[in-house]
Amino acid sequence: RAMDLLLNLLEWSRSQSGTMEFNPQNIDILSLIHQVTEMSNDTARQKSITISTELTDNAIVFADIDMIKVLLRNLISNAIKFTNPGGEIVVSVEQEQKNWKISVKDNGVGIKKDAIDRLFRIDSNYKTSGTNDEKGTGLGLLLCKEFVEKHRGKIWVESEIAKGSIFSFTIPFTTALPL
């Protein structure tokens, strides 16, 4: 958790100071999802949470690989944090109009409707503890929003108390040469 906080602070400061370069390239988002979910499995296993995927056959995006890793890491980390032991997280990719829609769904504690509007705002300072009293700063979701917008995408959440949340974001299809 300390490492995640440190990485988020570093990425956020680089982003805000303009020293983080935006280097989009053709990437296989499916491979990247597998990498990040594999890295998250140890933390999930500590809470007996399973992470599964629902992926298409081929999804190439023109994106900054480091930013997308941060996005996925933060969304999966949050899903683990707010899912009860024995729960499940599903990471999915689907085609939606001219975009790829990537979603991280959990069957965790959910988010109150009045809190959803405050999640992606720097001026709201919304924080809550995880199911094992894990702490957070709210910085991760701010980074996610900023990185998604840099890719001309959108990010949103659907949630229901005691049933879980689905954090989704879009990235436009690639227009660069195939891998």
PDB file of C-alpha atoms in Angstrom:
ATOM      1  CA  ARG A   1       0.000   0.000   0.000  1.00  0.00           C
ATOM      2  CA  ALA A   2       2.861   2.342   0.798  1.00  0.00           C
ATOM      3  CA  MET A   3       4.411   1.533  -2.571  1.00  0.00           C
ATOM      4  CA  ASP A   4       1.128   2.227  -4.378  1.00  0.00           C
ATOM      5  CA  LEU A   5       0.821   5.569  -2.583  1.00  0.00           C
ATOM      6  CA  LEU A   6       4.395   6.486  -3.440  1.00  0.00           C
ATOM      7  CA  LEU A   7       3.931   5.535  -7.097  1.00  0.00           C
ATOM      8  CA  ASN A   8       0.690   7.516  -7.306  1.00  0.00           C
ATOM      9  CA  LEU A   9       2.311  10.563  -5.732  1.00  0.00           C
ATOM     10  CA  LEU A  10       5.236  10.324  -8.129  1.00  0.00           C
ATOM     11  CA  GLU A  11       3.011   9.926 -11.193  1.00  0.00           C
ATOM     12  CA  TRP A  12       0.695  12.715 -10.066  1.00  0.00           C
ATOM     13  CA  SER A  13       3.569  15.141  -9.426  1.00  0.00           C
ATOM     14  CA  ARG A  14       5.130  14.292 -12.798  1.00  0.00           C
ATOM     15  CA  SER A  15       1.786  14.810 -14.481  1.00  0.00           C
ATOM     16  CA  GLN A  16       1.108  18.127 -12.746  1.00  0.00           C
ATOM     17  CA  SER A  17       4.606  19.484 -13.368  1.00  0.00           C
ATOM     18  CA  GLY A  18       4.522  18.598 -17.056  1.00  0.00           C
ATOM     19  CA  THR A  19       7.546  16.283 -16.794  1.00  0.00           C
ATOM     20  CA  MET A  20       5.562  13.159 -17.658  1.00  0.00           C
ATOM     21  CA  GLU A  21       5.728  12.608 -21.375  1.00  0.00           C
ATOM     22  CA  PHE A  22       2.771  11.245 -23.296  1.00  0.00           C
ATOM     23  CA  ASN A  23       4.207   8.482 -25.511  1.00  0.00           C
ATOM     24  CA  PRO A  24       1.384   6.605 -27.210  1.00  0.00           C
ATOM     25  CA  GLN A  25       2.173   3.512 -29.228  1.00  0.00           C
ATOM     26  CA  ASN A  26       0.326   0.439 -30.431  1.00  0.00           C
ATOM     27  CA  ILE A  27      -0.142  -1.850 -27.462  1.00  0.00           C
ATOM     28  CA  ASP A  28      -1.998  -5.085 -26.922  1.00  0.00           C
ATOM     29  CA  ILE A  29      -4.330  -4.097 -24.098  1.00  0.00           C
ATOM     30  CA  LEU A  30      -5.145  -7.746 -23.400  1.00  0.00           C
ATOM     31  CA  SER A  31      -1.510  -8.571 -22.697  1.00  0.00           C
ATOM     32  CA  LEU A  32      -1.228  -5.512 -20.482  1.00  0.00           C
ATOM     33  CA  ILE A  33      -4.329  -6.535 -18.516  1.00  0.00           C
ATOM     34  CA  HIS A  34      -2.818  -9.987 -17.974  1.00  0.00           C
ATOM     35  CA  GLN A  35       0.423  -8.406 -16.680  1.00  0.00           C
ATOM     36  CA  VAL A  36      -1.335  -6.098 -14.228  1.00  0.00           C
ATOM     37  CA  THR A  37      -3.789  -8.741 -12.974  1.00  0.00           C
ATOM     38  CA  GLU A  38      -0.882 -11.153 -12.454  1.00  0.00           C
ATOM     39  CA  MET A  39       0.933  -8.500 -10.385  1.00  0.00           C
ATOM     40  CA  SER A  40      -2.252  -7.945  -8.348  1.00  0.00           C
ATOM     41  CA  ASN A  41      -2.949 -11.619  -7.643  1.00  0.00           C
ATOM     42  CA  ASP A  42      -0.753 -11.822  -4.530  1.00  0.00           C
ATOM     43  CA  THR A  43      -2.638  -8.980  -2.858  1.00  0.00           C
ATOM     44  CA  ALA A  44      -5.975 -10.483  -3.922  1.00  0.00           C
ATOM     45  CA  ARG A  45      -5.024 -13.922  -2.574  1.00  0.00           C
ATOM     46  CA  GLN A  46      -4.321 -12.391   0.846  1.00  0.00           C
ATOM     47  CA  LYS A  47      -8.052 -11.620   1.006  1.00  0.00           C
ATOM     48  CA  SER A  48      -9.081 -14.832  -0.822  1.00  0.00           C
ATOM     49  CA  ILE A  49     -10.319 -12.732  -3.747  1.00  0.00           C
ATOM     50  CA  THR A  50     -10.249 -14.150  -7.258  1.00  0.00           C
ATOM     51  CA  ILE A  51      -9.449 -11.998 -10.284  1.00  0.00           C
ATOM     52  CA  SER A  52     -10.720 -13.218 -13.632  1.00  0.00           C
ATOM     53  CA  THR A  53     -10.895 -11.723 -17.108  1.00  0.00           C
ATOM     54  CA  GLU A  54     -13.453 -11.515 -19.887  1.00  0.00           C
ATOM     55  CA  LEU A  55     -11.464 -10.464 -22.930  1.00  0.00           C
ATOM     56  CA  THR A  56     -11.968 -10.265 -26.670  1.00  0.00           C
ATOM     57  CA  ASP A  57      -9.647 -11.985 -29.127  1.00  0.00           C
ATOM     58  CA  ASN A  58      -7.770  -8.877 -30.220  1.00  0.00           C
ATOM     59  CA  ALA A  59      -7.626  -5.372 -28.808  1.00  0.00           C
ATOM     60  CA  ILE A  60      -4.886  -3.063 -29.993  1.00  0.00           C
ATOM     61  CA  VAL A  61      -4.940   0.493 -28.671  1.00  0.00           C
ATOM     62  CA  PHE A  62      -2.787   3.491 -29.444  1.00  0.00           C
ATOM     63  CA  ALA A  63      -1.941   4.490 -25.894  1.00  0.00           C
ATOM     64  CA  ASP A  64       0.784   5.355 -23.438  1.00  0.00           C
ATOM     65  CA  ILE A  65       1.696   2.016 -21.864  1.00  0.00           C
ATOM     66  CA  ASP A  66       2.835   3.522 -18.535  1.00  0.00           C
ATOM     67  CA  MET A  67      -0.355   5.530 -18.096  1.00  0.00           C
ATOM     68  CA  ILE A  68      -2.554   2.540 -18.911  1.00  0.00           C
ATOM     69  CA  LYS A  69      -0.614   0.403 -16.406  1.00  0.00           C
ATOM     70  CA  VAL A  70      -1.221   3.033 -13.711  1.00  0.00           C
ATOM     71  CA  LEU A  71      -4.916   3.127 -14.638  1.00  0.00           C
ATOM     72  CA  LEU A  72      -5.336  -0.631 -14.451  1.00  0.00           C
ATOM     73  CA  ARG A  73      -3.225  -0.973 -11.304  1.00  0.00           C
ATOM     74  CA  ASN A  74      -5.262   1.678  -9.479  1.00  0.00           C
ATOM     75  CA  LEU A  75      -8.660   0.335 -10.510  1.00  0.00           C
ATOM     76  CA  ILE A  76      -7.769  -3.264  -9.652  1.00  0.00           C
ATOM     77  CA  SER A  77      -6.116  -2.207  -6.387  1.00  0.00           C
ATOM     78  CA  ASN A  78      -9.264  -0.280  -5.403  1.00  0.00           C
ATOM     79  CA  ALA A  79     -11.454  -3.246  -6.299  1.00  0.00           C
ATOM     80  CA  ILE A  80      -9.341  -5.466  -4.029  1.00  0.00           C
ATOM     81  CA  LYS A  81      -9.461  -2.878  -1.273  1.00  0.00           C
ATOM     82  CA  PHE A  82     -13.258  -2.623  -1.290  1.00  0.00           C
ATOM     83  CA  THR A  83     -14.109  -6.286  -1.856  1.00  0.00           C
ATOM     84  CA  ASN A  84     -14.766  -8.546   1.099  1.00  0.00           C
ATOM     85  CA  PRO A  85     -12.658 -11.667   1.602  1.00  0.00           C
ATOM     86  CA  GLY A  86     -13.839 -14.421  -0.712  1.00  0.00           C
ATOM     87  CA  GLY A  87     -15.087 -11.926  -3.305  1.00  0.00           C
ATOM     88  CA  GLU A  88     -14.501 -11.722  -7.021  1.00  0.00           C
ATOM     89  CA  ILE A  89     -13.151  -9.133  -9.446  1.00  0.00           C
ATOM     90  CA  VAL A  90     -13.656  -9.326 -13.203  1.00  0.00           C
ATOM     91  CA  VAL A  91     -11.635  -7.269 -15.673  1.00  0.00           C
ATOM     92  CA  SER A  92     -13.268  -7.064 -19.092  1.00  0.00           C
ATOM     93  CA  VAL A  93     -12.693  -5.522 -22.503  1.00  0.00           C
ATOM     94  CA  GLU A  94     -15.377  -4.959 -25.082  1.00  0.00           C
ATOM     95  CA  GLN A  95     -15.883  -3.015 -28.267  1.00  0.00           C
ATOM     96  CA  GLU A  96     -18.135   0.003 -27.939  1.00  0.00           C
ATOM     97  CA  GLN A  97     -18.694   2.199 -31.000  1.00  0.00           C
ATOM     98  CA  LYS A  98     -15.239   3.631 -31.843  1.00  0.00           C
ATOM     99  CA  ASN A  99     -13.711   2.742 -28.492  1.00  0.00           C
ATOM    100  CA  TRP A 100     -12.488  -0.112 -26.379  1.00  0.00           C
ATOM    101  CA  LYS A 101     -14.325  -0.191 -23.054  1.00  0.00           C
ATOM    102  CA  ILE A 102     -12.263  -1.600 -20.192  1.00  0.00           C
ATOM    103  CA  SER A 103     -14.114  -2.379 -16.950  1.00  0.00           C
ATOM    104  CA  VAL A 104     -13.117  -3.546 -13.491  1.00  0.00           C
ATOM    105  CA  LYS A 105     -16.114  -5.060 -11.722  1.00  0.00           C
ATOM    106  CA  ASP A 106     -16.186  -6.195  -8.104  1.00  0.00           C
ATOM    107  CA  ASN A 107     -18.823  -7.629  -5.795  1.00  0.00           C
ATOM    108  CA  GLY A 108     -17.621  -5.503  -2.905  1.00  0.00           C
ATOM    109  CA  VAL A 109     -19.174  -2.966  -0.583  1.00  0.00           C
ATOM    110  CA  GLY A 110     -20.291  -0.491  -3.243  1.00  0.00           C
ATOM    111  CA  ILE A 111     -20.361   3.308  -3.145  1.00  0.00           C
ATOM    112  CA  LYS A 112     -23.130   5.618  -1.966  1.00  0.00           C
ATOM    113  CA  LYS A 113     -24.790   7.580  -4.777  1.00  0.00           C
ATOM    114  CA  ASP A 114     -23.866  10.952  -3.257  1.00  0.00           C
ATOM    115  CA  ALA A 115     -20.195   9.927  -3.088  1.00  0.00           C
ATOM    116  CA  ILE A 116     -19.911   8.848  -6.738  1.00  0.00           C
ATOM    117  CA  ASP A 117     -19.941  12.441  -7.997  1.00  0.00           C
ATOM    118  CA  ARG A 118     -17.045  13.306  -5.696  1.00  0.00           C
ATOM    119  CA  LEU A 119     -14.739  10.412  -6.630  1.00  0.00           C
ATOM    120  CA  PHE A 120     -12.960  12.069  -9.560  1.00  0.00           C
ATOM    121  CA  ARG A 121     -12.765  15.608  -8.156  1.00  0.00           C
ATOM    122  CA  ILE A 122      -9.659  17.053  -6.540  1.00  0.00           C
ATOM    123  CA  ASP A 123     -11.706  19.557  -4.512  1.00  0.00           C
ATOM    124  CA  SER A 124     -13.890  16.974  -2.743  1.00  0.00           C
ATOM    125  CA  ASN A 125     -11.302  14.969  -0.778  1.00  0.00           C
ATOM    126  CA  TYR A 126     -13.459  11.829  -0.624  1.00  0.00           C
ATOM    127  CA  LYS A 127     -11.794   8.995   1.323  1.00  0.00           C
ATOM    128  CA  THR A 128     -13.059   5.788   2.849  1.00  0.00           C
ATOM    129  CA  SER A 129     -11.404   2.716   4.336  1.00  0.00           C
ATOM    130  CA  GLY A 130     -11.320  -0.687   2.669  1.00  0.00           C
ATOM    131  CA  THR A 131     -12.862  -3.890   3.971  1.00  0.00           C
ATOM    132  CA  ASN A 132      -9.694  -4.680   5.962  1.00  0.00           C
ATOM    133  CA  ASP A 133      -9.345  -1.037   7.033  1.00  0.00           C
ATOM    134  CA  GLU A 134      -6.979  -0.284   4.124  1.00  0.00           C
ATOM    135  CA  LYS A 135      -6.362   3.444   3.751  1.00  0.00           C
ATOM    136  CA  GLY A 136      -6.360   5.511   0.577  1.00  0.00           C
ATOM    137  CA  THR A 137      -5.761   9.096  -0.485  1.00  0.00           C
ATOM    138  CA  GLY A 138      -8.174   9.410  -3.408  1.00  0.00           C
ATOM    139  CA  LEU A 139      -5.205  10.347  -5.575  1.00  0.00           C
ATOM    140  CA  GLY A 140      -5.364   7.143  -7.603  1.00  0.00           C
ATOM    141  CA  LEU A 141      -8.763   7.929  -9.111  1.00  0.00           C
ATOM    142  CA  LEU A 142      -7.675  11.489  -9.918  1.00  0.00           C
ATOM    143  CA  LEU A 143      -4.711  10.058 -11.811  1.00  0.00           C
ATOM    144  CA  CYS A 144      -7.005   7.623 -13.609  1.00  0.00           C
ATOM    145  CA  LYS A 145      -9.293  10.429 -14.737  1.00  0.00           C
ATOM    146  CA  GLU A 146      -6.399  12.564 -15.931  1.00  0.00           C
ATOM    147  CA  PHE A 147      -4.777   9.704 -17.852  1.00  0.00           C
ATOM    148  CA  VAL A 148      -8.051   8.611 -19.469  1.00  0.00           C
ATOM    149  CA  GLU A 149      -8.762  12.175 -20.590  1.00  0.00           C
ATOM    150  CA  LYS A 150      -5.254  12.459 -22.039  1.00  0.00           C
ATOM    151  CA  HIS A 151      -6.225   9.499 -24.246  1.00  0.00           C
ATOM    152  CA  ARG A 152      -9.497  11.260 -25.264  1.00  0.00           C
ATOM    153  CA  GLY A 153     -11.530   8.713 -23.325  1.00  0.00           C
ATOM    154  CA  LYS A 154     -14.074   8.785 -20.515  1.00  0.00           C
ATOM    155  CA  ILE A 155     -14.133   7.191 -17.069  1.00  0.00           C
ATOM    156  CA  TRP A 156     -17.168   6.495 -14.906  1.00  0.00           C
ATOM    157  CA  VAL A 157     -18.480   4.258 -12.142  1.00  0.00           C
ATOM    158  CA  GLU A 158     -21.697   2.364 -11.551  1.00  0.00           C
ATOM    159  CA  SER A 159     -22.252   1.121  -8.041  1.00  0.00           C
ATOM    160  CA  GLU A 160     -24.770  -0.270  -5.615  1.00  0.00           C
ATOM    161  CA  ILE A 161     -24.269  -0.544  -1.867  1.00  0.00           C
ATOM    162  CA  ALA A 162     -23.499  -4.127  -0.748  1.00  0.00           C
ATOM    163  CA  LYS A 163     -23.472  -5.353  -4.365  1.00  0.00           C
ATOM    164  CA  GLY A 164     -20.286  -3.824  -5.742  1.00  0.00           C
ATOM    165  CA  SER A 165     -18.957  -1.395  -8.301  1.00  0.00           C
ATOM    166  CA  ILE A 166     -17.965  -1.289 -11.942  1.00  0.00           C
ATOM    167  CA  PHE A 167     -15.298   1.227 -12.898  1.00  0.00           C
ATOM    168  CA  SER A 168     -15.126   1.617 -16.672  1.00  0.00           C
ATOM    169  CA  PHE A 169     -13.070   3.711 -19.062  1.00  0.00           C
ATOM    170  CA  THR A 170     -12.811   4.031 -22.803  1.00  0.00           C
ATOM    171  CA  ILE A 171      -9.861   4.364 -25.151  1.00  0.00           C
ATOM    172  CA  PRO A 172     -10.406   5.116 -28.838  1.00  0.00           C
ATOM    173  CA  PHE A 173      -9.465   2.445 -31.378  1.00  0.00           C
ATOM    174  CA  THR A 174      -5.974   2.704 -32.728  1.00  0.00           C
ATOM    175  CA  THR A 175      -5.387   4.569 -35.968  1.00  0.00           C
ATOM    176  CA  ALA A 176      -1.701   3.686 -36.079  1.00  0.00           C
ATOM    177  CA  LEU A 177      -0.195   0.699 -37.856  1.00  0.00           C
ATOM    178  CA  PRO A 178      -0.991  -2.745 -36.443  1.00  0.00           C
ATOM    179  CA  LEU A 179       1.579  -4.518 -34.281  1.00  0.00           C
TER     180      LEU A 179
END
